[in-house]
Amino acid sequence: MTVSVLLALSLATSSPAASLLFHSTADGDAEAVRFGDMADLSDLPSELRAPAAALVIWRPVDGRRSVETTSASVAARARALLPALTPYLPAAAPSKSVLLRLAARTEISDKAPSTTARGDVEAVRSKTAPVVPRLSPVVVSLTVGPVVVQRETTALQNGYAGRPLFVRTAEGEVLRVMVPGDAQ
């Protein structure tokens, strides 16, 4: 009896209390709609909030400024981009309609300083070239004592020095790795 109670308690504490809640309308910046624009991330552990908020869920390829989708497709994309979100985005959760919209583009003028909704870090990042271009080959290396393990992967996004980067292995596994701060 004691073992089953302990097992039930450990299962209850290791699984998230509830799935994330989606807004019915998500307004992104001028370039993309991110996961943080469309979901209440307060139920996530603190170490997952920033990476989850930065996930690009939709970026238009045909010039449209808005698109209607479902929370199920948004959850599937978020799970694919950041597998650690899987416990918080169950595949069987009820789906609802979600409208994704981009903010109006603003022209940068020499007369007024430019600001972004994401702050100075995003403004600086958008002006600098990535250290690792999207879809480029990346060799991920792990060193533990005298053992070095290397895997060939492909970058799933642009990578910037000192920032996390998602890469995909030949087997289809998605890994989150750090780009070294002094990478060239």
PDB file of C-alpha atoms in Angstrom:
ATOM      1  CA  MET A   1       0.000   0.000   0.000  1.00  0.00           C
ATOM      2  CA  THR A   2       2.805   2.447   0.906  1.00  0.00           C
ATOM      3  CA  VAL A   3       4.618   1.797  -2.391  1.00  0.00           C
ATOM      4  CA  SER A   4       1.510   2.546  -4.486  1.00  0.00           C
ATOM      5  CA  VAL A   5       0.866   5.783  -2.578  1.00  0.00           C
ATOM      6  CA  LEU A   6       4.484   6.887  -3.085  1.00  0.00           C
ATOM      7  CA  LEU A   7       4.296   5.978  -6.768  1.00  0.00           C
ATOM      8  CA  ALA A   8       1.081   7.981  -7.171  1.00  0.00           C
ATOM      9  CA  LEU A   9       2.638  10.961  -5.393  1.00  0.00           C
ATOM     10  CA  SER A  10       5.768  10.861  -7.537  1.00  0.00           C
ATOM     11  CA  LEU A  11       3.710  10.668 -10.728  1.00  0.00           C
ATOM     12  CA  ALA A  12       1.518  13.537  -9.597  1.00  0.00           C
ATOM     13  CA  THR A  13       4.488  15.783  -8.820  1.00  0.00           C
ATOM     14  CA  SER A  14       6.429  14.936 -11.999  1.00  0.00           C
ATOM     15  CA  SER A  15       3.629  15.794 -14.429  1.00  0.00           C
ATOM     16  CA  PRO A  16       2.423  19.332 -15.119  1.00  0.00           C
ATOM     17  CA  ALA A  17      -0.832  20.425 -13.489  1.00  0.00           C
ATOM     18  CA  ALA A  18      -2.499  21.689 -16.658  1.00  0.00           C
ATOM     19  CA  SER A  19      -1.868  22.352 -20.309  1.00  0.00           C
ATOM     20  CA  LEU A  20      -1.065  25.853 -21.547  1.00  0.00           C
ATOM     21  CA  LEU A  21      -3.890  28.213 -22.442  1.00  0.00           C
ATOM     22  CA  PHE A  22      -3.967  29.858 -25.888  1.00  0.00           C
ATOM     23  CA  HIS A  23      -5.285  33.334 -26.691  1.00  0.00           C
ATOM     24  CA  SER A  24      -7.910  33.472 -29.460  1.00  0.00           C
ATOM     25  CA  THR A  25      -5.913  36.248 -31.197  1.00  0.00           C
ATOM     26  CA  ALA A  26      -2.132  36.554 -31.247  1.00  0.00           C
ATOM     27  CA  ASP A  27      -0.445  39.757 -32.369  1.00  0.00           C
ATOM     28  CA  GLY A  28       3.218  39.348 -33.250  1.00  0.00           C
ATOM     29  CA  ASP A  29       5.820  41.886 -34.264  1.00  0.00           C
ATOM     30  CA  ALA A  30       6.319  43.024 -37.881  1.00  0.00           C
ATOM     31  CA  GLU A  31       8.208  39.836 -38.834  1.00  0.00           C
ATOM     32  CA  ALA A  32       6.683  36.854 -37.004  1.00  0.00           C
ATOM     33  CA  VAL A  33       4.267  35.573 -34.388  1.00  0.00           C
ATOM     34  CA  ARG A  34       6.046  33.843 -31.512  1.00  0.00           C
ATOM     35  CA  PHE A  35       4.721  31.320 -29.016  1.00  0.00           C
ATOM     36  CA  GLY A  36       4.898  33.912 -26.223  1.00  0.00           C
ATOM     37  CA  ASP A  37       2.496  36.124 -28.218  1.00  0.00           C
ATOM     38  CA  MET A  38      -0.196  33.447 -28.268  1.00  0.00           C
ATOM     39  CA  ALA A  39      -0.024  31.450 -25.053  1.00  0.00           C
ATOM     40  CA  ASP A  40      -0.042  32.069 -21.315  1.00  0.00           C
ATOM     41  CA  LEU A  41       3.355  30.665 -20.295  1.00  0.00           C
ATOM     42  CA  SER A  42       3.049  31.343 -16.559  1.00  0.00           C
ATOM     43  CA  ASP A  43       2.459  27.617 -15.825  1.00  0.00           C
ATOM     44  CA  LEU A  44       5.821  26.643 -17.365  1.00  0.00           C
ATOM     45  CA  PRO A  45       8.921  26.163 -15.218  1.00  0.00           C
ATOM     46  CA  SER A  46      10.985  29.357 -15.221  1.00  0.00           C
ATOM     47  CA  GLU A  47      13.821  27.798 -17.257  1.00  0.00           C
ATOM     48  CA  LEU A  48      11.413  26.981 -20.124  1.00  0.00           C
ATOM     49  CA  ARG A  49       9.561  30.324 -20.315  1.00  0.00           C
ATOM     50  CA  ALA A  50      12.130  32.336 -22.302  1.00  0.00           C
ATOM     51  CA  PRO A  51      12.950  29.620 -24.874  1.00  0.00           C
ATOM     52  CA  ALA A  52       9.235  28.860 -25.306  1.00  0.00           C
ATOM     53  CA  ALA A  53       8.308  32.536 -25.681  1.00  0.00           C
ATOM     54  CA  ALA A  54      10.923  33.005 -28.428  1.00  0.00           C
ATOM     55  CA  LEU A  55       9.704  30.124 -30.632  1.00  0.00           C
ATOM     56  CA  VAL A  56       8.619  31.419 -34.040  1.00  0.00           C
ATOM     57  CA  ILE A  57       5.246  29.818 -34.737  1.00  0.00           C
ATOM     58  CA  TRP A  58       4.354  31.673 -37.922  1.00  0.00           C
ATOM     59  CA  ARG A  59       6.291  33.811 -40.360  1.00  0.00           C
ATOM     60  CA  PRO A  60       4.474  34.706 -43.586  1.00  0.00           C
ATOM     61  CA  VAL A  61       5.977  33.520 -46.849  1.00  0.00           C
ATOM     62  CA  ASP A  62       3.325  34.897 -49.191  1.00  0.00           C
ATOM     63  CA  GLY A  63       2.918  38.458 -47.916  1.00  0.00           C
ATOM     64  CA  ARG A  64      -0.173  37.806 -45.793  1.00  0.00           C
ATOM     65  CA  ARG A  65      -0.391  39.762 -42.552  1.00  0.00           C
ATOM     66  CA  SER A  66      -2.754  37.334 -40.801  1.00  0.00           C
ATOM     67  CA  VAL A  67      -3.787  33.693 -40.866  1.00  0.00           C
ATOM     68  CA  GLU A  68      -6.329  31.606 -39.000  1.00  0.00           C
ATOM     69  CA  THR A  69      -5.208  28.286 -37.561  1.00  0.00           C
ATOM     70  CA  THR A  70      -6.020  26.005 -34.634  1.00  0.00           C
ATOM     71  CA  SER A  71      -4.509  25.673 -31.202  1.00  0.00           C
ATOM     72  CA  ALA A  72      -3.793  21.996 -32.021  1.00  0.00           C
ATOM     73  CA  SER A  73      -1.557  22.950 -34.978  1.00  0.00           C
ATOM     74  CA  VAL A  74       0.179  25.644 -32.897  1.00  0.00           C
ATOM     75  CA  ALA A  75       0.792  23.099 -30.117  1.00  0.00           C
ATOM     76  CA  ALA A  76       2.173  20.577 -32.637  1.00  0.00           C
ATOM     77  CA  ARG A  77       4.615  23.172 -34.019  1.00  0.00           C
ATOM     78  CA  ALA A  78       5.709  24.210 -30.516  1.00  0.00           C
ATOM     79  CA  ARG A  79       6.272  20.548 -29.533  1.00  0.00           C
ATOM     80  CA  ALA A  80       8.351  20.029 -32.692  1.00  0.00           C
ATOM     81  CA  LEU A  81      10.478  23.118 -32.059  1.00  0.00           C
ATOM     82  CA  LEU A  82      10.917  22.564 -28.319  1.00  0.00           C
ATOM     83  CA  PRO A  83      10.223  18.945 -27.277  1.00  0.00           C
ATOM     84  CA  ALA A  84      10.456  19.906 -23.583  1.00  0.00           C
ATOM     85  CA  LEU A  85       6.996  21.488 -24.009  1.00  0.00           C
ATOM     86  CA  THR A  86       5.350  18.123 -24.761  1.00  0.00           C
ATOM     87  CA  PRO A  87       4.036  17.530 -21.204  1.00  0.00           C
ATOM     88  CA  TYR A  88       2.443  20.999 -21.241  1.00  0.00           C
ATOM     89  CA  LEU A  89       0.890  20.626 -24.709  1.00  0.00           C
ATOM     90  CA  PRO A  90      -0.936  17.294 -24.779  1.00  0.00           C
ATOM     91  CA  ALA A  91      -1.907  16.133 -28.270  1.00  0.00           C
ATOM     92  CA  ALA A  92      -5.418  15.219 -27.057  1.00  0.00           C
ATOM     93  CA  ALA A  93      -6.203  18.739 -25.744  1.00  0.00           C
ATOM     94  CA  PRO A  94      -9.339  20.368 -27.185  1.00  0.00           C
ATOM     95  CA  SER A  95      -8.597  22.542 -30.215  1.00  0.00           C
ATOM     96  CA  LYS A  96      -9.915  26.044 -30.826  1.00  0.00           C
ATOM     97  CA  SER A  97      -9.512  28.625 -33.569  1.00  0.00           C
ATOM     98  CA  VAL A  98      -6.572  31.039 -33.247  1.00  0.00           C
ATOM     99  CA  LEU A  99      -6.015  34.165 -35.363  1.00  0.00           C
ATOM    100  CA  LEU A 100      -2.344  35.076 -35.913  1.00  0.00           C
ATOM    101  CA  ARG A 101      -1.600  38.675 -36.961  1.00  0.00           C
ATOM    102  CA  LEU A 102       1.562  40.626 -37.680  1.00  0.00           C
ATOM    103  CA  ALA A 103       2.042  44.194 -36.503  1.00  0.00           C
ATOM    104  CA  ALA A 104       2.281  46.897 -39.128  1.00  0.00           C
ATOM    105  CA  ARG A 105       5.754  47.453 -40.524  1.00  0.00           C
ATOM    106  CA  THR A 106       7.467  50.624 -39.388  1.00  0.00           C
ATOM    107  CA  GLU A 107       9.995  52.536 -41.415  1.00  0.00           C
ATOM    108  CA  ILE A 108      13.244  53.424 -39.659  1.00  0.00           C
ATOM    109  CA  SER A 109      14.065  57.115 -39.863  1.00  0.00           C
ATOM    110  CA  ASP A 110      17.312  58.915 -39.020  1.00  0.00           C
ATOM    111  CA  LYS A 111      15.275  61.494 -37.103  1.00  0.00           C
ATOM    112  CA  ALA A 112      13.821  59.207 -34.427  1.00  0.00           C
ATOM    113  CA  PRO A 113      15.404  56.296 -32.533  1.00  0.00           C
ATOM    114  CA  SER A 114      13.952  52.903 -33.398  1.00  0.00           C
ATOM    115  CA  THR A 115      12.586  50.578 -30.738  1.00  0.00           C
ATOM    116  CA  THR A 116      11.136  47.098 -30.866  1.00  0.00           C
ATOM    117  CA  ALA A 117       8.560  45.337 -28.763  1.00  0.00           C
ATOM    118  CA  ARG A 118      11.156  42.702 -27.848  1.00  0.00           C
ATOM    119  CA  GLY A 119      13.685  45.248 -26.557  1.00  0.00           C
ATOM    120  CA  ASP A 120      17.225  46.215 -27.403  1.00  0.00           C
ATOM    121  CA  VAL A 121      18.543  42.627 -27.563  1.00  0.00           C
ATOM    122  CA  GLU A 122      16.232  41.769 -30.465  1.00  0.00           C
ATOM    123  CA  ALA A 123      17.071  45.049 -32.233  1.00  0.00           C
ATOM    124  CA  VAL A 124      20.807  44.317 -31.996  1.00  0.00           C
ATOM    125  CA  ARG A 125      20.348  40.669 -33.009  1.00  0.00           C
ATOM    126  CA  SER A 126      18.326  41.613 -36.100  1.00  0.00           C
ATOM    127  CA  LYS A 127      21.147  43.934 -37.273  1.00  0.00           C
ATOM    128  CA  THR A 128      23.987  41.431 -36.807  1.00  0.00           C
ATOM    129  CA  ALA A 129      24.654  38.477 -39.047  1.00  0.00           C
ATOM    130  CA  PRO A 130      24.126  35.065 -37.465  1.00  0.00           C
ATOM    131  CA  VAL A 131      27.203  33.033 -36.540  1.00  0.00           C
ATOM    132  CA  VAL A 132      25.407  29.873 -37.725  1.00  0.00           C
ATOM    133  CA  PRO A 133      23.059  30.378 -40.708  1.00  0.00           C
ATOM    134  CA  ARG A 134      19.763  28.447 -40.772  1.00  0.00           C
ATOM    135  CA  LEU A 135      19.992  24.996 -42.441  1.00  0.00           C
ATOM    136  CA  SER A 136      23.798  24.974 -42.340  1.00  0.00           C
ATOM    137  CA  PRO A 137      25.671  21.860 -41.150  1.00  0.00           C
ATOM    138  CA  VAL A 138      26.732  21.968 -37.482  1.00  0.00           C
ATOM    139  CA  VAL A 139      29.010  19.523 -35.670  1.00  0.00           C
ATOM    140  CA  VAL A 140      27.840  19.228 -32.061  1.00  0.00           C
ATOM    141  CA  SER A 141      30.633  18.170 -29.721  1.00  0.00           C
ATOM    142  CA  LEU A 142      30.337  16.909 -26.138  1.00  0.00           C
ATOM    143  CA  THR A 143      33.456  16.401 -24.011  1.00  0.00           C
ATOM    144  CA  VAL A 144      33.339  14.457 -20.749  1.00  0.00           C
ATOM    145  CA  GLY A 145      36.791  13.861 -19.327  1.00  0.00           C
ATOM    146  CA  PRO A 146      38.930  12.253 -22.028  1.00  0.00           C
ATOM    147  CA  VAL A 147      35.899  11.215 -24.137  1.00  0.00           C
ATOM    148  CA  VAL A 148      34.715  13.402 -27.030  1.00  0.00           C
ATOM    149  CA  VAL A 149      31.419  12.632 -28.800  1.00  0.00           C
ATOM    150  CA  GLN A 150      30.567  14.447 -32.023  1.00  0.00           C
ATOM    151  CA  ARG A 151      27.337  14.434 -34.067  1.00  0.00           C
ATOM    152  CA  GLU A 152      26.644  15.998 -37.419  1.00  0.00           C
ATOM    153  CA  THR A 153      23.445  18.062 -37.333  1.00  0.00           C
ATOM    154  CA  THR A 154      21.626  20.775 -39.279  1.00  0.00           C
ATOM    155  CA  ALA A 155      20.750  24.182 -37.798  1.00  0.00           C
ATOM    156  CA  LEU A 156      16.976  24.699 -37.633  1.00  0.00           C
ATOM    157  CA  GLN A 157      17.333  28.457 -37.094  1.00  0.00           C
ATOM    158  CA  ASN A 158      19.930  31.207 -37.251  1.00  0.00           C
ATOM    159  CA  GLY A 159      22.426  30.892 -34.396  1.00  0.00           C
ATOM    160  CA  TYR A 160      23.969  33.804 -32.521  1.00  0.00           C
ATOM    161  CA  ALA A 161      27.050  33.725 -30.267  1.00  0.00           C
ATOM    162  CA  GLY A 162      26.204  32.890 -26.654  1.00  0.00           C
ATOM    163  CA  ARG A 163      22.586  31.943 -27.457  1.00  0.00           C
ATOM    164  CA  PRO A 164      20.779  28.573 -27.656  1.00  0.00           C
ATOM    165  CA  LEU A 165      20.368  26.944 -31.067  1.00  0.00           C
ATOM    166  CA  PHE A 166      18.048  24.119 -32.125  1.00  0.00           C
ATOM    167  CA  VAL A 167      19.609  21.533 -34.434  1.00  0.00           C
ATOM    168  CA  ARG A 168      18.295  18.318 -36.027  1.00  0.00           C
ATOM    169  CA  THR A 169      20.290  15.090 -36.243  1.00  0.00           C
ATOM    170  CA  ALA A 170      20.228  12.743 -39.245  1.00  0.00           C
ATOM    171  CA  GLU A 171      17.843  10.540 -37.230  1.00  0.00           C
ATOM    172  CA  GLY A 172      15.399  13.464 -36.856  1.00  0.00           C
ATOM    173  CA  GLU A 173      16.087  14.163 -33.178  1.00  0.00           C
ATOM    174  CA  VAL A 174      15.952  17.859 -32.235  1.00  0.00           C
ATOM    175  CA  LEU A 175      18.626  19.047 -29.812  1.00  0.00           C
ATOM    176  CA  ARG A 176      19.044  22.376 -28.014  1.00  0.00           C
ATOM    177  CA  VAL A 177      22.718  23.376 -27.969  1.00  0.00           C
ATOM    178  CA  MET A 178      24.567  26.561 -27.051  1.00  0.00           C
ATOM    179  CA  VAL A 179      26.534  28.511 -29.639  1.00  0.00           C
ATOM    180  CA  PRO A 180      29.876  29.411 -28.036  1.00  0.00           C
ATOM    181  CA  GLY A 181      30.189  33.084 -27.118  1.00  0.00           C
ATOM    182  CA  ASP A 182      33.367  33.469 -29.164  1.00  0.00           C
ATOM    183  CA  ALA A 183      32.170  31.420 -32.172  1.00  0.00           C
ATOM    184  CA  GLN A 184      33.178  32.653 -35.599  1.00  0.00           C
TER     185      GLN A 184
END
